[in-house]
DNA sequence: AACGTGTCAACTGTCGACAGTTGGCAGATT
DNA sequence: AATCTGCCAACTGTCGACAGTTGACACGTT
């Protein structure tokens, strides 16, 4: 019973996944260069597919290309963080408004479930895992039913993860985030688009501020 | 006196420019496939750089890739247009709000100049050129000073141009657009971010509706 | 006549090798 | 000793050729 498709994904596609993981986890540290021949040998593929993978990640903002020099993992400046969060805010506020208008009851249950699980984890003494934060925003995006906005948010969140890779969270911030999420769900439950957008704006503003302080500490 | 850089742009970069032009002008019609060997010969380059160019344009949304089948110029469905304009609205409303808050007097003068030129052209009996519409939105984006938002808007506008390539404008719509632009400039002049965002939202809603009617005519 | 099967050409995916450019190092000069 | 010049190794950019897959056509079967 071999898989129906002999190659589930092209070598370039596989290389994208592997490289993305290595960049996001910080295995390839920010500021470092990606050597084409070295990484190609390491992955056991030729330079062609690897180059395509590098270009793809560059288009996602996870690498920056310098002609005749190669690809670098970008390191964030405070200005970058601010500008990136302006983009994220524009996208996710719109998503929150659309979610408030278009959500189904199933969407609402899913959102409430994610919030409840976050609370449970937190009360059990465990930290609010970033995984659940991502899950919340993803669920909200599904409820918004705006595929292009969702796609762009996904890309922006990836870049945020990249900036965030070496930061630790502090409990007060986690608590505030969970409160924001709860309030957001209430606004969406009420179908109050304006409030949903406003709460999302305040939430992201807080997250951005926290990242900026962590960045400079 | 040869140029300082022997190659101003890599072959892949040049191929991107040529292909983008051909796609946006409809020289390569929507729905058609891009044959790698054929286009490579046509451009006088190898398949490697051309492949990179194709992948780049795909990341911009100007081509869609199908594994083992090739690259196609996407043809728009009404759902695509709506979803794309939801993205554009989220981005440009935020840009309009930022522009209202951050604009300098120089920015304001530039915006007013573009509007004035549009009026002049229109009164002279000439149609409102799409060039000036793009110039207006670009000037507003510069005034917003949010580089990531600006970059995304640029990509979205490109896709709108692609959808728009075979559509003609009608004078009533042109007139309404110029009125919207004027009202937008007034809001930005007043520093009224909320109004600027609202006007932009209404403007894009109108443009989207016009595109949808033109699409189905 | 409709359907399933085998073959084939065209195209994409991949590879290894060559050419051009960049940044740095060694040596010569002042 | 400091600076400038010329060379060099490493790397990216590019090319031509091979391998694997896809969709379609022709053929045979029911």
Tab-separated table of C-alpha atoms (C1' of nucleotides) in Angstrom:
chain	number	residue	atom	x	y	z
A	1	UNK	CA	0.000	0.000	0.000
A	2	UNK	CA	2.350	2.694	-1.183
A	3	UNK	CA	0.992	6.216	-1.244
A	4	UNK	CA	-1.131	7.094	-4.277
A	5	UNK	CA	1.249	9.866	-5.299
A	6	UNK	CA	4.835	8.617	-5.572
A	7	UNK	CA	6.123	11.960	-4.368
A	8	UNK	CA	3.827	13.618	-1.865
A	9	UNK	CA	5.613	16.902	-2.423
A	10	UNK	CA	8.362	18.097	-4.701
A	11	UNK	CA	11.872	18.341	-3.313
A	12	UNK	CA	11.523	22.106	-3.394
A	13	UNK	CA	8.322	21.876	-1.382
A	14	UNK	CA	9.924	19.575	1.166
A	15	UNK	CA	12.907	21.901	1.396
A	16	UNK	CA	10.520	24.801	2.069
A	17	UNK	CA	8.990	22.948	4.996
A	18	UNK	CA	12.325	21.930	6.489
A	19	UNK	CA	13.897	25.355	6.061
A	20	UNK	CA	10.840	27.161	7.412
A	21	UNK	CA	10.940	25.000	10.502
A	22	UNK	CA	14.658	25.660	10.974
A	23	UNK	CA	14.189	29.392	10.588
A	24	UNK	CA	11.156	29.662	12.846
A	25	UNK	CA	12.698	27.584	15.615
A	26	UNK	CA	15.866	29.642	15.480
A	27	UNK	CA	17.945	26.642	14.451
A	28	UNK	CA	19.215	28.996	11.793
A	29	UNK	CA	19.785	32.067	13.935
A	30	UNK	CA	18.727	35.585	12.843
A	31	UNK	CA	21.472	37.434	11.002
A	32	UNK	CA	23.119	34.284	9.708
A	33	UNK	CA	23.584	33.432	6.077
A	34	UNK	CA	22.226	30.414	4.206
A	35	UNK	CA	24.950	28.702	2.179
A	36	UNK	CA	23.376	27.091	-0.863
A	37	UNK	CA	25.837	24.258	-1.471
A	38	UNK	CA	26.177	23.452	2.204
A	39	UNK	CA	22.440	23.303	2.920
A	40	UNK	CA	21.826	21.447	-0.333
A	41	UNK	CA	24.259	18.702	0.662
A	42	UNK	CA	22.783	18.693	4.154
A	43	UNK	CA	19.297	18.113	2.741
A	44	UNK	CA	20.568	15.669	0.138
A	45	UNK	CA	19.172	17.646	-2.790
A	46	UNK	CA	20.547	19.739	-5.617
A	47	UNK	CA	20.905	23.506	-5.560
A	48	UNK	CA	18.007	24.024	-7.969
A	49	UNK	CA	15.152	22.993	-5.679
A	50	UNK	CA	16.908	24.592	-2.720
A	51	UNK	CA	17.126	27.910	-4.546
A	52	UNK	CA	13.411	27.747	-5.239
A	53	UNK	CA	12.761	27.017	-1.577
A	54	UNK	CA	14.915	29.958	-0.523
A	55	UNK	CA	13.120	32.286	-2.936
A	56	UNK	CA	9.783	31.050	-1.638
A	57	UNK	CA	10.692	31.719	1.980
A	58	UNK	CA	12.007	35.118	0.961
A	59	UNK	CA	8.611	35.912	-0.555
A	60	UNK	CA	7.091	35.014	2.806
A	61	UNK	CA	9.429	37.420	4.549
A	62	UNK	CA	11.326	34.703	6.411
A	63	UNK	CA	14.527	35.384	4.457
A	64	UNK	CA	15.979	38.459	2.822
A	65	UNK	CA	17.936	38.157	-0.415
A	66	UNK	CA	21.059	40.150	-1.188
A	67	UNK	CA	22.262	39.918	-4.814
A	68	UNK	CA	25.503	37.951	-5.164
A	69	UNK	CA	25.663	37.596	-1.374
A	70	UNK	CA	22.954	35.135	-0.571
A	71	UNK	CA	19.977	34.756	1.760
A	72	UNK	CA	19.951	36.000	5.334
A	73	UNK	CA	17.605	35.445	8.248
A	74	UNK	CA	16.328	38.950	9.055
A	75	UNK	CA	16.828	40.345	12.519
A	76	UNK	CA	14.149	42.687	13.754
A	77	UNK	CA	14.453	46.343	14.577
A	78	UNK	CA	11.794	48.096	16.700
A	79	UNK	CA	10.648	49.942	13.586
A	80	UNK	CA	10.118	46.623	11.842
A	81	UNK	CA	8.018	45.360	14.724
A	82	UNK	CA	5.845	48.475	14.715
A	83	UNK	CA	5.322	48.450	10.951
A	84	UNK	CA	4.599	44.742	10.963
A	85	UNK	CA	2.004	45.129	13.691
A	86	UNK	CA	0.353	47.955	11.776
A	87	UNK	CA	-0.125	45.463	8.948
A	88	UNK	CA	-1.297	42.763	11.329
A	89	UNK	CA	-3.726	45.149	13.003
A	90	UNK	CA	-5.231	46.244	9.696
A	91	UNK	CA	-5.775	42.627	8.687
A	92	UNK	CA	-6.961	41.122	11.960
A	93	UNK	CA	-9.287	43.982	12.866
A	94	UNK	CA	-11.006	43.504	9.539
A	95	UNK	CA	-11.100	39.763	10.172
A	96	UNK	CA	-12.652	40.304	13.611
A	97	UNK	CA	-15.335	42.556	12.116
A	98	UNK	CA	-16.142	40.051	9.392
A	99	UNK	CA	-16.214	37.257	11.969
A	100	UNK	CA	-18.725	39.179	14.061
A	101	UNK	CA	-20.963	39.594	11.015
A	102	UNK	CA	-20.657	36.146	9.477
A	103	UNK	CA	-19.977	33.686	12.260
A	104	UNK	CA	-22.084	30.570	12.546
A	105	UNK	CA	-22.988	28.973	15.848
A	106	UNK	CA	-20.356	26.329	15.176
A	107	UNK	CA	-17.705	29.031	14.807
A	108	UNK	CA	-18.778	30.533	18.105
A	109	UNK	CA	-18.532	27.197	19.906
A	110	UNK	CA	-15.056	26.640	18.520
A	111	UNK	CA	-13.896	30.047	19.717
A	112	UNK	CA	-15.350	29.473	23.166
A	113	UNK	CA	-13.693	26.062	23.323
A	114	UNK	CA	-10.263	27.505	22.621
A	115	UNK	CA	-10.758	30.161	25.295
A	116	UNK	CA	-11.945	27.585	27.796
A	117	UNK	CA	-8.946	25.364	27.158
A	118	UNK	CA	-6.634	28.324	27.629
A	119	UNK	CA	-8.231	29.085	30.998
A	120	UNK	CA	-7.971	25.471	32.065
A	121	UNK	CA	-4.292	25.309	31.197
A	122	UNK	CA	-3.639	28.581	32.972
A	123	UNK	CA	-5.484	27.605	36.170
A	124	UNK	CA	-3.578	24.312	36.219
A	125	UNK	CA	-0.464	26.380	36.761
A	126	UNK	CA	0.799	25.785	33.266
A	127	UNK	CA	1.741	28.730	31.095
A	128	UNK	CA	-0.591	29.934	28.381
A	129	UNK	CA	0.931	28.124	25.427
A	130	UNK	CA	1.546	30.124	22.300
A	131	UNK	CA	-0.007	27.204	20.453
A	132	UNK	CA	-3.434	28.081	21.892
A	133	UNK	CA	-2.987	31.751	21.082
A	134	UNK	CA	-2.321	30.816	17.460
A	135	UNK	CA	-5.293	28.457	17.530
A	136	UNK	CA	-7.581	31.243	18.716
A	137	UNK	CA	-6.533	33.632	15.982
A	138	UNK	CA	-6.780	30.847	13.411
A	139	UNK	CA	-10.298	29.930	14.507
A	140	UNK	CA	-11.344	33.562	14.326
A	141	UNK	CA	-9.901	33.739	10.828
A	142	UNK	CA	-11.917	30.737	9.727
A	143	UNK	CA	-15.048	32.393	11.063
A	144	UNK	CA	-14.279	35.567	9.071
A	145	UNK	CA	-14.535	33.665	5.750
A	146	UNK	CA	-12.244	35.961	3.823
A	147	UNK	CA	-9.624	33.706	2.264
A	148	UNK	CA	-7.228	36.394	1.052
A	149	UNK	CA	-7.191	38.153	4.413
A	150	UNK	CA	-6.670	34.803	6.115
A	151	UNK	CA	-3.716	33.983	3.882
A	152	UNK	CA	-2.032	37.303	4.565
A	153	UNK	CA	-2.579	36.986	8.303
A	154	UNK	CA	-0.955	33.570	8.192
A	155	UNK	CA	2.135	35.054	6.577
A	156	UNK	CA	2.287	37.948	9.010
A	157	UNK	CA	1.898	35.669	12.012
A	158	UNK	CA	4.802	33.611	10.743
A	159	UNK	CA	6.986	36.676	10.752
A	160	UNK	CA	5.810	37.518	14.239
A	161	UNK	CA	6.831	34.034	15.339
A	162	UNK	CA	10.233	34.653	13.794
A	163	UNK	CA	10.656	37.848	15.814
A	164	UNK	CA	9.262	36.149	18.848
A	165	UNK	CA	11.465	33.051	18.709
A	166	UNK	CA	13.833	34.116	21.451
A	167	UNK	CA	11.342	35.850	23.715
A	168	UNK	CA	9.769	34.441	26.808
A	169	UNK	CA	6.289	35.355	27.918
A	170	UNK	CA	5.445	36.794	31.275
A	171	UNK	CA	2.293	35.722	33.138
A	172	UNK	CA	0.647	39.167	33.379
A	173	UNK	CA	0.738	39.480	29.622
A	174	UNK	CA	-0.689	35.995	29.220
A	175	UNK	CA	-3.558	36.851	31.523
A	176	UNK	CA	-4.332	40.062	29.670
A	177	UNK	CA	-4.306	38.213	26.355
A	178	UNK	CA	-6.795	35.684	27.596
A	179	UNK	CA	-9.068	38.460	28.828
A	180	UNK	CA	-8.817	40.107	25.419
A	181	UNK	CA	-9.764	36.851	23.738
A	182	UNK	CA	-12.782	36.408	25.960
A	183	UNK	CA	-13.990	39.922	25.310
A	184	UNK	CA	-13.462	39.385	21.599
A	185	UNK	CA	-15.592	36.261	21.658
A	186	UNK	CA	-18.376	38.130	23.461
A	187	UNK	CA	-18.366	40.871	20.819
A	188	UNK	CA	-18.432	38.255	18.059
A	189	UNK	CA	-21.242	36.395	19.820
A	190	UNK	CA	-23.245	39.630	19.892
A	191	UNK	CA	-22.490	40.265	16.227
A	192	UNK	CA	-21.003	43.613	17.238
A	193	UNK	CA	-18.502	44.190	14.443
A	194	UNK	CA	-17.391	47.611	15.621
A	195	UNK	CA	-16.604	46.372	19.101
A	196	UNK	CA	-14.851	43.263	17.779
A	197	UNK	CA	-12.586	45.430	15.648
A	198	UNK	CA	-11.890	47.794	18.531
A	199	UNK	CA	-11.049	44.982	20.952
A	200	UNK	CA	-8.766	43.329	18.407
A	201	UNK	CA	-7.018	46.662	17.875
A	202	UNK	CA	-6.436	47.091	21.599
A	203	UNK	CA	-5.305	43.472	21.936
A	204	UNK	CA	-2.705	43.712	19.191
A	205	UNK	CA	-1.558	47.070	20.469
A	206	UNK	CA	-0.828	45.438	23.813
A	207	UNK	CA	0.939	42.468	22.231
A	208	UNK	CA	3.058	44.794	20.122
A	209	UNK	CA	4.027	46.877	23.138
A	210	UNK	CA	5.001	43.741	25.022
A	211	UNK	CA	7.167	42.573	22.159
A	212	UNK	CA	8.880	45.928	21.943
A	213	UNK	CA	9.759	45.929	25.646
A	214	UNK	CA	10.973	42.322	25.410
A	215	UNK	CA	13.053	43.256	22.402
A	216	UNK	CA	14.918	46.049	24.140
A	217	UNK	CA	14.618	44.792	27.739
B	1	UNK	CA	32.007	54.115	-19.458
B	2	UNK	CA	30.216	50.896	-18.870
B	3	UNK	CA	27.730	50.835	-16.021
B	4	UNK	CA	29.179	50.315	-12.539
B	5	UNK	CA	27.354	47.037	-12.177
B	6	UNK	CA	27.988	44.764	-15.177
B	7	UNK	CA	24.529	43.297	-14.827
B	8	UNK	CA	21.930	45.791	-13.653
B	9	UNK	CA	19.608	42.956	-12.768
B	10	UNK	CA	19.858	39.192	-12.804
B	11	UNK	CA	18.281	37.333	-15.695
B	12	UNK	CA	15.633	36.091	-13.315
B	13	UNK	CA	14.866	39.668	-12.279
B	14	UNK	CA	14.619	40.802	-15.874
B	15	UNK	CA	12.380	37.854	-16.668
B	16	UNK	CA	10.121	38.845	-13.768
B	17	UNK	CA	9.701	42.335	-15.208
B	18	UNK	CA	9.007	41.123	-18.734
B	19	UNK	CA	6.594	38.419	-17.650
B	20	UNK	CA	4.774	40.703	-15.235
B	21	UNK	CA	4.256	43.199	-18.024
B	22	UNK	CA	2.982	40.499	-20.368
B	23	UNK	CA	0.569	39.163	-17.768
B	24	UNK	CA	-0.755	42.565	-16.664
B	25	UNK	CA	-1.292	43.801	-20.213
B	26	UNK	CA	-3.113	40.609	-21.109
B	27	UNK	CA	-0.489	39.684	-23.690
B	28	UNK	CA	-0.580	36.350	-21.952
B	29	UNK	CA	-4.359	35.947	-21.635
B	30	UNK	CA	-6.044	34.738	-18.414
B	31	UNK	CA	-6.516	30.983	-18.339
B	32	UNK	CA	-3.557	30.272	-20.578
B	33	UNK	CA	-0.547	28.239	-19.588
B	34	UNK	CA	3.077	29.349	-19.489
B	35	UNK	CA	5.316	26.863	-21.294
B	36	UNK	CA	8.741	26.930	-19.679
B	37	UNK	CA	10.903	25.882	-22.624
B	38	UNK	CA	8.987	28.015	-25.080
B	39	UNK	CA	9.099	31.209	-23.014
B	40	UNK	CA	12.722	30.545	-22.068
B	41	UNK	CA	13.727	30.368	-25.731
B	42	UNK	CA	11.587	33.409	-26.434
B	43	UNK	CA	13.419	35.393	-23.743
B	44	UNK	CA	16.785	33.951	-24.708
B	45	UNK	CA	17.480	32.553	-21.247
B	46	UNK	CA	17.652	29.143	-19.623
B	47	UNK	CA	14.840	27.465	-17.779
B	48	UNK	CA	16.441	28.021	-14.368
B	49	UNK	CA	16.031	31.796	-14.134
B	50	UNK	CA	12.656	31.567	-15.861
B	51	UNK	CA	11.434	29.096	-13.262
B	52	UNK	CA	12.507	31.480	-10.519
B	53	UNK	CA	10.666	34.293	-12.267
B	54	UNK	CA	7.517	32.184	-12.569
B	55	UNK	CA	7.678	31.223	-8.892
B	56	UNK	CA	8.127	34.884	-7.970
B	57	UNK	CA	5.099	35.996	-9.955
B	58	UNK	CA	3.132	33.141	-8.425
B	59	UNK	CA	4.011	34.467	-4.970
B	60	UNK	CA	2.609	37.832	-6.083
B	61	UNK	CA	-0.621	36.140	-7.132
B	62	UNK	CA	-0.138	36.864	-10.839
B	63	UNK	CA	0.264	33.182	-11.670
B	64	UNK	CA	-1.087	30.001	-10.109
B	65	UNK	CA	1.069	26.879	-10.016
B	66	UNK	CA	-0.267	23.401	-10.616
B	67	UNK	CA	2.174	20.574	-9.792
B	68	UNK	CA	3.438	18.804	-12.902
B	69	UNK	CA	1.123	20.920	-15.044
B	70	UNK	CA	2.744	24.312	-15.004
B	71	UNK	CA	1.846	27.939	-14.361
B	72	UNK	CA	-1.464	29.471	-15.369
B	73	UNK	CA	-2.727	33.031	-15.526
B	74	UNK	CA	-5.648	33.069	-13.083
B	75	UNK	CA	-9.071	34.093	-14.313
B	76	UNK	CA	-11.288	35.823	-11.796
B	77	UNK	CA	-14.550	34.630	-10.374
B	78	UNK	CA	-16.918	37.060	-8.629
B	79	UNK	CA	-16.030	35.405	-5.311
B	80	UNK	CA	-12.363	36.133	-5.971
B	81	UNK	CA	-13.111	39.766	-6.656
B	82	UNK	CA	-15.112	40.126	-3.446
B	83	UNK	CA	-12.501	38.408	-1.288
B	84	UNK	CA	-9.708	40.387	-2.899
B	85	UNK	CA	-11.498	43.655	-2.249
B	86	UNK	CA	-12.049	42.669	1.366
B	87	UNK	CA	-8.290	42.403	1.659
B	88	UNK	CA	-7.766	45.654	-0.210
B	89	UNK	CA	-10.326	47.426	1.939
B	90	UNK	CA	-8.714	46.249	5.168
B	91	UNK	CA	-5.325	47.491	3.985
B	92	UNK	CA	-6.280	50.782	2.366
B	93	UNK	CA	-8.696	51.852	5.098
B	94	UNK	CA	-5.881	51.441	7.595
B	95	UNK	CA	-3.575	53.333	5.244
B	96	UNK	CA	-6.087	56.174	4.945
B	97	UNK	CA	-6.377	56.402	8.724
B	98	UNK	CA	-2.616	56.453	9.177
B	99	UNK	CA	-2.311	59.045	6.421
B	100	UNK	CA	-4.807	61.279	8.176
B	101	UNK	CA	-2.784	61.046	11.381
B	102	UNK	CA	0.732	61.322	9.978
B	103	UNK	CA	0.551	63.347	6.798
B	104	UNK	CA	2.881	66.267	6.336
B	105	UNK	CA	1.938	69.409	4.464
B	106	UNK	CA	3.999	68.158	1.545
B	107	UNK	CA	1.954	64.955	1.449
B	108	UNK	CA	-1.230	67.006	1.416
B	109	UNK	CA	-0.035	69.150	-1.476
B	110	UNK	CA	0.849	66.064	-3.487
B	111	UNK	CA	-2.568	64.529	-2.919
B	112	UNK	CA	-4.308	67.756	-3.933
B	113	UNK	CA	-2.122	67.972	-7.031
B	114	UNK	CA	-3.123	64.522	-8.188
B	115	UNK	CA	-6.795	65.335	-7.654
B	116	UNK	CA	-6.463	68.630	-9.498
B	117	UNK	CA	-4.800	66.943	-12.467
B	118	UNK	CA	-7.560	64.376	-12.601
B	119	UNK	CA	-10.182	67.112	-12.707
B	120	UNK	CA	-8.294	68.963	-15.425
B	121	UNK	CA	-8.072	65.860	-17.583
B	122	UNK	CA	-11.709	65.087	-17.049
B	123	UNK	CA	-12.914	68.614	-17.866
B	124	UNK	CA	-10.813	68.559	-21.034
B	125	UNK	CA	-13.062	65.770	-22.219
B	126	UNK	CA	-10.444	63.121	-21.714
B	127	UNK	CA	-11.241	60.054	-19.652
B	128	UNK	CA	-10.000	59.732	-16.104
B	129	UNK	CA	-6.878	57.700	-16.731
B	130	UNK	CA	-6.304	54.708	-14.520
B	131	UNK	CA	-2.740	55.973	-14.240
B	132	UNK	CA	-3.913	58.907	-12.113
B	133	UNK	CA	-6.086	56.681	-9.969
B	134	UNK	CA	-3.055	54.546	-9.197
B	135	UNK	CA	-1.001	57.690	-8.557
B	136	UNK	CA	-3.550	58.906	-6.021
B	137	UNK	CA	-3.578	55.682	-4.065
B	138	UNK	CA	0.211	55.500	-4.222
B	139	UNK	CA	0.580	59.038	-2.901
B	140	UNK	CA	-1.811	58.271	-0.072
B	141	UNK	CA	0.243	55.191	0.746
B	142	UNK	CA	3.427	57.228	0.940
B	143	UNK	CA	1.699	59.582	3.354
B	144	UNK	CA	0.634	56.668	5.562
B	145	UNK	CA	4.287	55.745	6.260
B	146	UNK	CA	3.614	52.089	6.941
B	147	UNK	CA	5.989	50.184	4.666
B	148	UNK	CA	4.549	46.709	5.159
B	149	UNK	CA	0.998	47.869	4.488
B	150	UNK	CA	2.235	49.767	1.439
B	151	UNK	CA	3.958	46.688	0.066
B	152	UNK	CA	0.872	44.538	0.461
B	153	UNK	CA	-1.354	47.158	-1.136
B	154	UNK	CA	1.010	47.269	-4.088
B	155	UNK	CA	0.647	43.521	-4.566
B	156	UNK	CA	-3.135	43.637	-4.213
B	157	UNK	CA	-3.451	46.509	-6.672
B	158	UNK	CA	-1.444	44.489	-9.158
B	159	UNK	CA	-3.950	41.694	-8.902
B	160	UNK	CA	-6.771	44.181	-9.344
B	161	UNK	CA	-5.091	45.421	-12.508
B	162	UNK	CA	-4.948	41.834	-13.711
B	163	UNK	CA	-8.676	41.395	-13.172
B	164	UNK	CA	-9.336	44.791	-14.659
B	165	UNK	CA	-7.258	44.310	-17.799
B	166	UNK	CA	-10.152	43.736	-20.142
B	167	UNK	CA	-12.624	46.135	-18.590
B	168	UNK	CA	-13.500	49.589	-19.799
B	169	UNK	CA	-14.477	52.385	-17.478
B	170	UNK	CA	-17.690	54.291	-17.732
B	171	UNK	CA	-17.800	58.060	-17.111
B	172	UNK	CA	-20.255	58.017	-14.159
B	173	UNK	CA	-17.961	55.733	-12.243
B	174	UNK	CA	-14.967	57.904	-13.039
B	175	UNK	CA	-16.787	60.969	-11.745
B	176	UNK	CA	-17.769	59.239	-8.540
B	177	UNK	CA	-14.205	58.076	-7.998
B	178	UNK	CA	-12.867	61.603	-8.333
B	179	UNK	CA	-15.444	62.820	-5.843
B	180	UNK	CA	-14.374	60.102	-3.436
B	181	UNK	CA	-10.749	61.112	-3.837
B	182	UNK	CA	-11.552	64.740	-3.114
B	183	UNK	CA	-13.520	63.859	-0.013
B	184	UNK	CA	-10.694	61.602	1.122
B	185	UNK	CA	-8.189	64.423	0.771
B	186	UNK	CA	-10.413	66.722	2.826
B	187	UNK	CA	-10.627	64.171	5.622
B	188	UNK	CA	-6.857	63.685	5.530
B	189	UNK	CA	-6.335	67.451	5.529
B	190	UNK	CA	-8.490	67.672	8.654
B	191	UNK	CA	-6.596	64.813	10.275
B	192	UNK	CA	-9.894	62.979	10.662
B	193	UNK	CA	-8.733	59.375	10.648
B	194	UNK	CA	-12.167	57.875	11.254
B	195	UNK	CA	-13.707	59.749	8.362
B	196	UNK	CA	-10.775	58.957	6.065
B	197	UNK	CA	-11.205	55.267	6.791
B	198	UNK	CA	-14.950	55.437	6.254
B	199	UNK	CA	-14.636	57.281	2.955
B	200	UNK	CA	-12.029	54.841	1.712
B	201	UNK	CA	-14.286	51.962	2.656
B	202	UNK	CA	-17.184	53.463	0.714
B	203	UNK	CA	-14.925	54.238	-2.237
B	204	UNK	CA	-13.574	50.714	-2.525
B	205	UNK	CA	-17.042	49.272	-2.039
B	206	UNK	CA	-18.174	51.281	-5.050
B	207	UNK	CA	-15.162	50.273	-7.139
B	208	UNK	CA	-15.710	46.629	-6.246
B	209	UNK	CA	-19.381	46.783	-7.183
B	210	UNK	CA	-18.494	48.386	-10.508
B	211	UNK	CA	-15.971	45.659	-11.233
B	212	UNK	CA	-18.492	42.963	-10.413
B	213	UNK	CA	-21.098	44.413	-12.780
B	214	UNK	CA	-18.482	44.810	-15.507
B	215	UNK	CA	-17.392	41.224	-14.950
B	216	UNK	CA	-20.854	39.770	-15.468
B	217	UNK	CA	-22.268	42.543	-17.711
C	1	DA	C1'	-21.189	1.725	-29.276
C	2	DA	C1'	-19.279	2.430	-24.771
C	3	DC	C1'	-15.710	1.373	-21.749
C	4	DG	C1'	-11.244	0.048	-20.046
C	5	DT	C1'	-6.208	-0.466	-21.114
C	6	DG	C1'	-1.632	0.350	-22.974
C	7	DT	C1'	1.397	3.334	-25.162
C	8	DC	C1'	3.452	7.801	-26.173
C	9	DA	C1'	4.773	12.555	-26.654
C	10	DA	C1'	5.211	16.785	-24.087
C	11	DC	C1'	6.292	18.961	-20.187
C	12	DT	C1'	7.884	19.682	-15.499
C	13	DG	C1'	11.236	18.392	-11.768
C	14	DT	C1'	15.984	17.635	-10.882
C	15	DC	C1'	20.896	17.319	-11.385
C	16	DG	C1'	25.889	18.304	-12.090
C	17	DA	C1'	29.084	21.563	-14.167
C	18	DC	C1'	30.682	26.153	-15.831
C	19	DA	C1'	30.978	31.290	-15.630
C	20	DG	C1'	30.841	35.718	-13.222
C	21	DT	C1'	31.024	38.382	-9.023
C	22	DT	C1'	32.213	39.526	-4.225
C	23	DG	C1'	34.890	40.199	-0.140
C	24	DG	C1'	39.160	39.395	1.950
C	25	DC	C1'	44.119	38.541	2.202
C	26	DA	C1'	48.978	38.879	0.937
C	27	DG	C1'	52.453	41.623	-0.810
C	28	DA	C1'	54.430	45.882	-2.592
C	29	DT	C1'	54.846	50.820	-2.144
C	30	DT	C1'	55.282	55.341	0.225
D	1	DA	C1'	53.594	51.507	9.963
D	2	DA	C1'	49.806	52.549	7.111
D	3	DT	C1'	47.761	52.353	2.616
D	4	DC	C1'	46.997	50.832	-1.861
D	5	DT	C1'	47.050	47.164	-5.421
D	6	DG	C1'	46.526	42.733	-7.292
D	7	DC	C1'	45.302	38.075	-6.606
D	8	DC	C1'	42.464	34.272	-4.782
D	9	DA	C1'	39.076	31.368	-2.779
D	10	DA	C1'	34.175	30.966	-1.967
D	11	DC	C1'	29.896	31.637	-3.380
D	12	DT	C1'	26.011	32.865	-6.331
D	13	DG	C1'	24.042	33.033	-11.121
D	14	DT	C1'	23.376	30.362	-15.178
D	15	DC	C1'	23.303	26.605	-18.402
D	16	DG	C1'	22.371	22.172	-20.866
D	17	DA	C1'	20.970	17.426	-20.179
D	18	DC	C1'	18.539	13.542	-17.847
D	19	DA	C1'	14.645	11.445	-15.201
D	20	DG	C1'	9.812	11.214	-13.736
D	21	DT	C1'	5.050	12.386	-14.315
D	22	DT	C1'	0.803	13.759	-16.729
D	23	DG	C1'	-2.866	13.871	-20.032
D	24	DA	C1'	-4.329	12.204	-24.380
D	25	DC	C1'	-4.756	9.207	-28.157
D	26	DA	C1'	-5.182	4.721	-30.253
D	27	DC	C1'	-6.347	0.105	-29.693
D	28	DG	C1'	-8.676	-3.875	-28.011
D	29	DT	C1'	-12.563	-5.756	-25.249
D	30	DT	C1'	-17.403	-6.473	-23.746
